[in-house]
Every structure is written in C-alpha cells, then in structure tokens.
Amino acid sequence: MNMELSPKFAKQNFEGEAGSYHSWSTTEFPLLAQSKVAAGLLVLKPAGFVLPHSADSSKLTTTIFRL
C-alpha cells in the first residue's frame, strides 16, 4: 500500500476578526478516510475569543498556545 506522507496545506474554511479555521478533507486525503479521523486547525489572533461548541459526536481537542 502506497501512502502519501508529504506535508499538505489545509483548506481555509472561515476567517473572521478572532482568527481562522482550516481543515483537511477526507475526500482530498484518503488516508484520513481510511483511518476514520478528521483534522482541523483553529488559529486565534491575539485577544481572539471563540465560544464553545457542542455536538453529538465525541471530539478530541489539543490546544497549544504561546504567550
């Protein structure tokens, strides 16, 4: 099985005053679909704030910040 493991840029889905949201689509990256995972990146600008979001699916979130 050949796997493409080179870095890929995420598609920007939204940009606002507080920051932007980028995601990697399972249609563009079959390895994500095979693994049954999704990938996204939330980029907050300084002093940016995002309200919590609730959904029916369980989610794993990793937050990394720098002062």
mmCIF file of N, CA, C and O in Angstrom:
data_model
loop_
_atom_site.group_PDB
_atom_site.id
_atom_site.type_symbol
_atom_site.label_atom_id
_atom_site.label_comp_id
_atom_site.label_asym_id
_atom_site.label_seq_id
_atom_site.Cartn_x
_atom_site.Cartn_y
_atom_site.Cartn_z
ATOM 1 N N MET A 1 0.851 -1.188 0.000
ATOM 2 C CA MET A 1 0.000 0.000 0.000
ATOM 3 C C MET A 1 0.889 1.242 0.000
ATOM 4 O O MET A 1 1.717 1.424 0.882
ATOM 5 N N ASN A 2 0.719 2.075 -0.987
ATOM 6 C CA ASN A 2 1.476 3.328 -1.053
ATOM 7 C C ASN A 2 0.730 4.415 -0.300
ATOM 8 O O ASN A 2 -0.468 4.594 -0.485
ATOM 9 N N MET A 3 1.458 5.108 0.549
ATOM 10 C CA MET A 3 0.856 6.202 1.303
ATOM 11 C C MET A 3 1.616 7.482 1.005
ATOM 12 O O MET A 3 2.844 7.488 1.030
ATOM 13 N N GLU A 4 0.884 8.532 0.745
ATOM 14 C CA GLU A 4 1.468 9.850 0.519
ATOM 15 C C GLU A 4 1.595 10.539 1.873
ATOM 16 O O GLU A 4 0.586 10.899 2.490
ATOM 17 N N LEU A 5 2.826 10.697 2.363
ATOM 18 C CA LEU A 5 3.051 11.249 3.694
ATOM 19 C C LEU A 5 3.699 12.627 3.673
ATOM 20 O O LEU A 5 4.125 13.121 4.713
ATOM 21 N N SER A 6 3.746 13.248 2.516
ATOM 22 C CA SER A 6 4.326 14.589 2.449
ATOM 23 C C SER A 6 3.366 15.601 3.073
ATOM 24 O O SER A 6 2.159 15.387 3.077
ATOM 25 N N PRO A 7 3.875 16.688 3.636
ATOM 26 C CA PRO A 7 3.011 17.693 4.276
ATOM 27 C C PRO A 7 2.037 18.298 3.268
ATOM 28 O O PRO A 7 2.375 18.549 2.125
ATOM 29 N N LYS A 8 0.813 18.520 3.719
ATOM 30 C CA LYS A 8 -0.234 19.111 2.880
ATOM 31 C C LYS A 8 -0.808 20.337 3.589
ATOM 32 O O LYS A 8 -0.932 20.364 4.806
ATOM 33 N N PHE A 9 -1.167 21.340 2.809
ATOM 34 C CA PHE A 9 -1.787 22.532 3.377
ATOM 35 C C PHE A 9 -3.270 22.287 3.590
ATOM 36 O O PHE A 9 -3.926 21.610 2.797
ATOM 37 N N ALA A 10 -3.793 22.853 4.641
ATOM 38 C CA ALA A 10 -5.219 22.733 4.942
ATOM 39 C C ALA A 10 -6.013 23.775 4.167
ATOM 40 O O ALA A 10 -5.503 24.836 3.822
ATOM 41 N N LYS A 11 -7.258 23.455 3.892
ATOM 42 C CA LYS A 11 -8.160 24.387 3.222
ATOM 43 C C LYS A 11 -8.739 25.339 4.271
ATOM 44 O O LYS A 11 -9.211 24.912 5.321
ATOM 45 N N GLN A 12 -8.693 26.633 3.987
ATOM 46 C CA GLN A 12 -9.247 27.609 4.924
ATOM 47 C C GLN A 12 -10.760 27.646 4.752
ATOM 48 O O GLN A 12 -11.271 27.940 3.681
ATOM 49 N N ASN A 13 -11.486 27.334 5.823
ATOM 50 C CA ASN A 13 -12.945 27.292 5.772
ATOM 51 C C ASN A 13 -13.578 28.592 6.221
ATOM 52 O O ASN A 13 -14.677 28.924 5.778
ATOM 53 N N PHE A 14 -12.920 29.283 7.132
ATOM 54 C CA PHE A 14 -13.503 30.502 7.702
ATOM 55 C C PHE A 14 -12.391 31.413 8.177
ATOM 56 O O PHE A 14 -11.378 30.953 8.692
ATOM 57 N N GLU A 15 -12.600 32.724 8.005
ATOM 58 C CA GLU A 15 -11.699 33.710 8.587
ATOM 59 C C GLU A 15 -12.536 34.867 9.094
ATOM 60 O O GLU A 15 -13.420 35.361 8.398
ATOM 61 N N GLY A 16 -12.281 35.265 10.329
ATOM 62 C CA GLY A 16 -13.009 36.372 10.938
ATOM 63 C C GLY A 16 -12.069 37.241 11.740
ATOM 64 O O GLY A 16 -10.848 37.100 11.671
ATOM 65 N N GLU A 17 -12.643 38.131 12.531
ATOM 66 C CA GLU A 17 -11.836 39.046 13.333
ATOM 67 C C GLU A 17 -11.009 38.319 14.390
ATOM 68 O O GLU A 17 -9.913 38.733 14.727
ATOM 69 N N ALA A 18 -11.560 37.203 14.925
ATOM 70 C CA ALA A 18 -10.886 36.491 16.012
ATOM 71 C C ALA A 18 -9.837 35.509 15.520
ATOM 72 O O ALA A 18 -8.949 35.123 16.260
ATOM 73 N N GLY A 19 -9.926 35.083 14.252
ATOM 74 C CA GLY A 19 -8.973 34.109 13.740
ATOM 75 C C GLY A 19 -9.541 33.374 12.546
ATOM 76 O O GLY A 19 -10.420 33.869 11.859
ATOM 77 N N SER A 20 -9.044 32.152 12.331
ATOM 78 C CA SER A 20 -9.490 31.381 11.170
ATOM 79 C C SER A 20 -9.540 29.900 11.512
ATOM 80 O O SER A 20 -8.928 29.440 12.477
ATOM 81 N N TYR A 21 -10.289 29.155 10.686
ATOM 82 C CA TYR A 21 -10.396 27.708 10.845
ATOM 83 C C TYR A 21 -10.020 27.043 9.537
ATOM 84 O O TYR A 21 -10.497 27.420 8.478
ATOM 85 N N HIS A 22 -9.140 26.056 9.624
ATOM 86 C CA HIS A 22 -8.649 25.322 8.462
ATOM 87 C C HIS A 22 -8.941 23.836 8.676
ATOM 88 O O HIS A 22 -8.929 23.362 9.806
ATOM 89 N N SER A 23 -9.192 23.106 7.585
ATOM 90 C CA SER A 23 -9.437 21.670 7.726
ATOM 91 C C SER A 23 -8.842 20.893 6.566
ATOM 92 O O SER A 23 -8.611 21.429 5.487
ATOM 93 N N TRP A 24 -8.592 19.621 6.826
ATOM 94 C CA TRP A 24 -8.127 18.679 5.828
ATOM 95 C C TRP A 24 -9.305 17.766 5.520
ATOM 96 O O TRP A 24 -9.841 17.109 6.407
ATOM 97 N N SER A 25 -9.712 17.687 4.270
ATOM 98 C CA SER A 25 -10.889 16.929 3.854
ATOM 99 C C SER A 25 -10.543 15.461 3.617
ATOM 100 O O SER A 25 -9.489 15.137 3.070
ATOM 101 N N THR A 26 -11.466 14.573 3.997
ATOM 102 C CA THR A 26 -11.255 13.146 3.753
ATOM 103 C C THR A 26 -11.355 12.809 2.266
ATOM 104 O O THR A 26 -10.810 11.804 1.828
ATOM 105 N N THR A 27 -12.028 13.643 1.482
ATOM 106 C CA THR A 27 -12.089 13.396 0.036
ATOM 107 C C THR A 27 -10.760 13.713 -0.631
ATOM 108 O O THR A 27 -10.392 13.077 -1.611
ATOM 109 N N GLU A 28 -10.048 14.691 -0.112
ATOM 110 C CA GLU A 28 -8.747 15.061 -0.669
ATOM 111 C C GLU A 28 -7.613 14.213 -0.109
ATOM 112 O O GLU A 28 -6.564 14.076 -0.740
ATOM 113 N N PHE A 29 -7.808 13.662 1.071
ATOM 114 C CA PHE A 29 -6.779 12.868 1.742
ATOM 115 C C PHE A 29 -7.368 11.522 2.156
ATOM 116 O O PHE A 29 -7.891 11.371 3.257
ATOM 117 N N PRO A 30 -7.286 10.526 1.281
ATOM 118 C CA PRO A 30 -7.888 9.223 1.557
ATOM 119 C C PRO A 30 -7.367 8.547 2.825
ATOM 120 O O PRO A 30 -8.079 7.762 3.434
ATOM 121 N N LEU A 31 -6.147 8.862 3.231
ATOM 122 C CA LEU A 31 -5.599 8.256 4.445
ATOM 123 C C LEU A 31 -6.442 8.634 5.666
ATOM 124 O O LEU A 31 -6.642 7.816 6.565
ATOM 125 N N LEU A 32 -6.970 9.860 5.696
ATOM 126 C CA LEU A 32 -7.868 10.262 6.784
ATOM 127 C C LEU A 32 -9.137 9.433 6.765
ATOM 128 O O LEU A 32 -9.634 9.003 7.809
ATOM 129 N N ALA A 33 -9.701 9.212 5.583
ATOM 130 C CA ALA A 33 -10.928 8.429 5.467
ATOM 131 C C ALA A 33 -10.695 6.979 5.894
ATOM 132 O O ALA A 33 -11.530 6.395 6.589
ATOM 133 N N GLN A 34 -9.565 6.412 5.494
ATOM 134 C CA GLN A 34 -9.260 5.033 5.880
ATOM 135 C C GLN A 34 -9.100 4.907 7.383
ATOM 136 O O GLN A 34 -9.486 3.900 7.976
ATOM 137 N N SER A 35 -8.537 5.919 8.008
ATOM 138 C CA SER A 35 -8.324 5.906 9.460
ATOM 139 C C SER A 35 -9.560 6.321 10.232
ATOM 140 O O SER A 35 -9.590 6.239 11.456
ATOM 141 N N LYS A 36 -10.579 6.822 9.515
ATOM 142 C CA LYS A 36 -11.829 7.306 10.116
ATOM 143 C C LYS A 36 -11.573 8.424 11.119
ATOM 144 O O LYS A 36 -12.064 8.412 12.242
ATOM 145 N N VAL A 37 -10.746 9.386 10.715
ATOM 146 C CA VAL A 37 -10.464 10.555 11.536
ATOM 147 C C VAL A 37 -10.668 11.819 10.701
ATOM 148 O O VAL A 37 -10.715 11.764 9.478
ATOM 149 N N ALA A 38 -10.781 12.923 11.380
ATOM 150 C CA ALA A 38 -10.857 14.229 10.732
ATOM 151 C C ALA A 38 -9.759 15.098 11.320
ATOM 152 O O ALA A 38 -9.258 14.832 12.410
ATOM 153 N N ALA A 39 -9.386 16.138 10.590
ATOM 154 C CA ALA A 39 -8.320 17.010 11.070
ATOM 155 C C ALA A 39 -8.694 18.456 10.807
ATOM 156 O O ALA A 39 -9.195 18.797 9.742
ATOM 157 N N GLY A 40 -8.469 19.304 11.800
ATOM 158 C CA GLY A 40 -8.753 20.724 11.673
ATOM 159 C C GLY A 40 -7.769 21.534 12.486
ATOM 160 O O GLY A 40 -7.104 21.022 13.384
ATOM 161 N N LEU A 41 -7.681 22.812 12.151
ATOM 162 C CA LEU A 41 -6.757 23.712 12.834
ATOM 163 C C LEU A 41 -7.469 25.030 13.093
ATOM 164 O O LEU A 41 -7.984 25.661 12.169
ATOM 165 N N LEU A 42 -7.535 25.434 14.341
ATOM 166 C CA LEU A 42 -8.129 26.709 14.736
ATOM 167 C C LEU A 42 -6.996 27.661 15.060
ATOM 168 O O LEU A 42 -6.183 27.387 15.947
ATOM 169 N N VAL A 43 -6.913 28.774 14.342
ATOM 170 C CA VAL A 43 -5.855 29.763 14.547
ATOM 171 C C VAL A 43 -6.498 31.019 15.121
ATOM 172 O O VAL A 43 -7.309 31.663 14.454
ATOM 173 N N LEU A 44 -6.163 31.343 16.357
ATOM 174 C CA LEU A 44 -6.700 32.545 17.008
ATOM 175 C C LEU A 44 -5.695 33.679 16.936
ATOM 176 O O LEU A 44 -4.509 33.471 17.153
ATOM 177 N N LYS A 45 -6.189 34.859 16.650
ATOM 178 C CA LYS A 45 -5.352 36.053 16.664
ATOM 179 C C LYS A 45 -5.185 36.501 18.110
ATOM 180 O O LYS A 45 -5.944 36.074 18.992
ATOM 181 N N PRO A 46 -4.203 37.356 18.406
ATOM 182 C CA PRO A 46 -4.056 37.854 19.776
ATOM 183 C C PRO A 46 -5.365 38.462 20.266
ATOM 184 O O PRO A 46 -6.033 39.195 19.538
ATOM 185 N N ALA A 47 -5.768 38.106 21.479
ATOM 186 C CA ALA A 47 -7.013 38.536 22.116
ATOM 187 C C ALA A 47 -8.239 37.979 21.395
ATOM 188 O O ALA A 47 -9.349 38.442 21.613
ATOM 189 N N GLY A 48 -8.064 36.961 20.550
ATOM 190 C CA GLY A 48 -9.194 36.319 19.880
ATOM 191 C C GLY A 48 -9.938 35.432 20.856
ATOM 192 O O GLY A 48 -9.373 34.856 21.773
ATOM 193 N N PHE A 49 -11.245 35.303 20.663
ATOM 194 C CA PHE A 49 -12.085 34.518 21.562
ATOM 195 C C PHE A 49 -13.093 33.734 20.731
ATOM 196 O O PHE A 49 -13.688 34.267 19.797
ATOM 197 N N VAL A 50 -13.280 32.467 21.061
ATOM 198 C CA VAL A 50 -14.246 31.622 20.361
ATOM 199 C C VAL A 50 -15.149 30.986 21.401
ATOM 200 O O VAL A 50 -14.689 30.435 22.397
ATOM 201 N N LEU A 51 -16.461 31.037 21.165
ATOM 202 C CA LEU A 51 -17.414 30.419 22.082
ATOM 203 C C LEU A 51 -17.360 28.904 21.942
ATOM 204 O O LEU A 51 -17.110 28.381 20.860
ATOM 205 N N PRO A 52 -17.635 28.186 23.044
ATOM 206 C CA PRO A 52 -17.629 26.720 22.981
ATOM 207 C C PRO A 52 -18.693 26.214 22.010
ATOM 208 O O PRO A 52 -19.700 26.841 21.781
ATOM 209 N N HIS A 53 -18.451 25.038 21.459
ATOM 210 C CA HIS A 53 -19.354 24.403 20.505
ATOM 211 C C HIS A 53 -19.691 23.012 21.011
ATOM 212 O O HIS A 53 -18.821 22.285 21.458
ATOM 213 N N SER A 54 -20.958 22.649 20.964
ATOM 214 C CA SER A 54 -21.336 21.296 21.373
ATOM 215 C C SER A 54 -21.932 20.563 20.180
ATOM 216 O O SER A 54 -22.577 21.149 19.330
ATOM 217 N N ALA A 55 -21.687 19.272 20.113
ATOM 218 C CA ALA A 55 -22.193 18.452 19.009
ATOM 219 C C ALA A 55 -22.505 17.056 19.533
ATOM 220 O O ALA A 55 -22.197 16.714 20.669
ATOM 221 N N ASP A 56 -23.108 16.247 18.689
ATOM 222 C CA ASP A 56 -23.480 14.891 19.081
ATOM 223 C C ASP A 56 -22.302 13.924 19.080
ATOM 224 O O ASP A 56 -22.374 12.870 19.675
ATOM 225 N N SER A 57 -21.233 14.273 18.382
ATOM 226 C CA SER A 57 -20.094 13.359 18.294
ATOM 227 C C SER A 57 -19.044 13.708 19.346
ATOM 228 O O SER A 57 -18.909 14.850 19.757
ATOM 229 N N SER A 58 -18.310 12.678 19.759
ATOM 230 C CA SER A 58 -17.221 12.928 20.711
ATOM 231 C C SER A 58 -16.037 13.503 19.952
ATOM 232 O O SER A 58 -15.804 13.172 18.798
ATOM 233 N N LYS A 59 -15.298 14.368 20.600
ATOM 234 C CA LYS A 59 -14.176 15.038 19.939
ATOM 235 C C LYS A 59 -12.953 15.012 20.839
ATOM 236 O O LYS A 59 -13.057 15.053 22.056
ATOM 237 N N LEU A 60 -11.809 14.968 20.199
ATOM 238 C CA LEU A 60 -10.536 15.086 20.892
ATOM 239 C C LEU A 60 -9.909 16.388 20.438
ATOM 240 O O LEU A 60 -9.759 16.618 19.249
ATOM 241 N N THR A 61 -9.579 17.239 21.368
ATOM 242 C CA THR A 61 -9.039 18.547 21.017
ATOM 243 C C THR A 61 -7.710 18.754 21.737
ATOM 244 O O THR A 61 -7.592 18.484 22.927
ATOM 245 N N THR A 62 -6.746 19.241 21.014
ATOM 246 C CA THR A 62 -5.474 19.613 21.602
ATOM 247 C C THR A 62 -5.291 21.100 21.396
ATOM 248 O O THR A 62 -5.424 21.602 20.276
ATOM 249 N N THR A 63 -5.029 21.817 22.458
ATOM 250 C CA THR A 63 -4.833 23.267 22.373
ATOM 251 C C THR A 63 -3.418 23.582 22.769
ATOM 252 O O THR A 63 -2.952 23.192 23.835
ATOM 253 N N ILE A 64 -2.743 24.292 21.899
ATOM 254 C CA ILE A 64 -1.365 24.734 22.162
ATOM 255 C C ILE A 64 -1.358 26.250 22.038
ATOM 256 O O ILE A 64 -1.869 26.794 21.070
ATOM 257 N N PHE A 65 -0.818 26.920 23.037
ATOM 258 C CA PHE A 65 -0.783 28.368 22.955
ATOM 259 C C PHE A 65 0.585 28.885 23.346
ATOM 260 O O PHE A 65 1.364 28.205 23.999
ATOM 261 N N ARG A 66 0.845 30.100 22.946
ATOM 262 C CA ARG A 66 2.122 30.728 23.243
ATOM 263 C C ARG A 66 1.846 32.139 23.711
ATOM 264 O O ARG A 66 1.038 32.844 23.144
ATOM 265 N N LEU A 67 2.525 32.554 24.734
ATOM 266 C CA LEU A 67 2.382 33.932 25.245
ATOM 267 C C LEU A 67 3.352 34.843 24.586
ATOM 268 O O LEU A 67 4.383 34.529 24.158
#
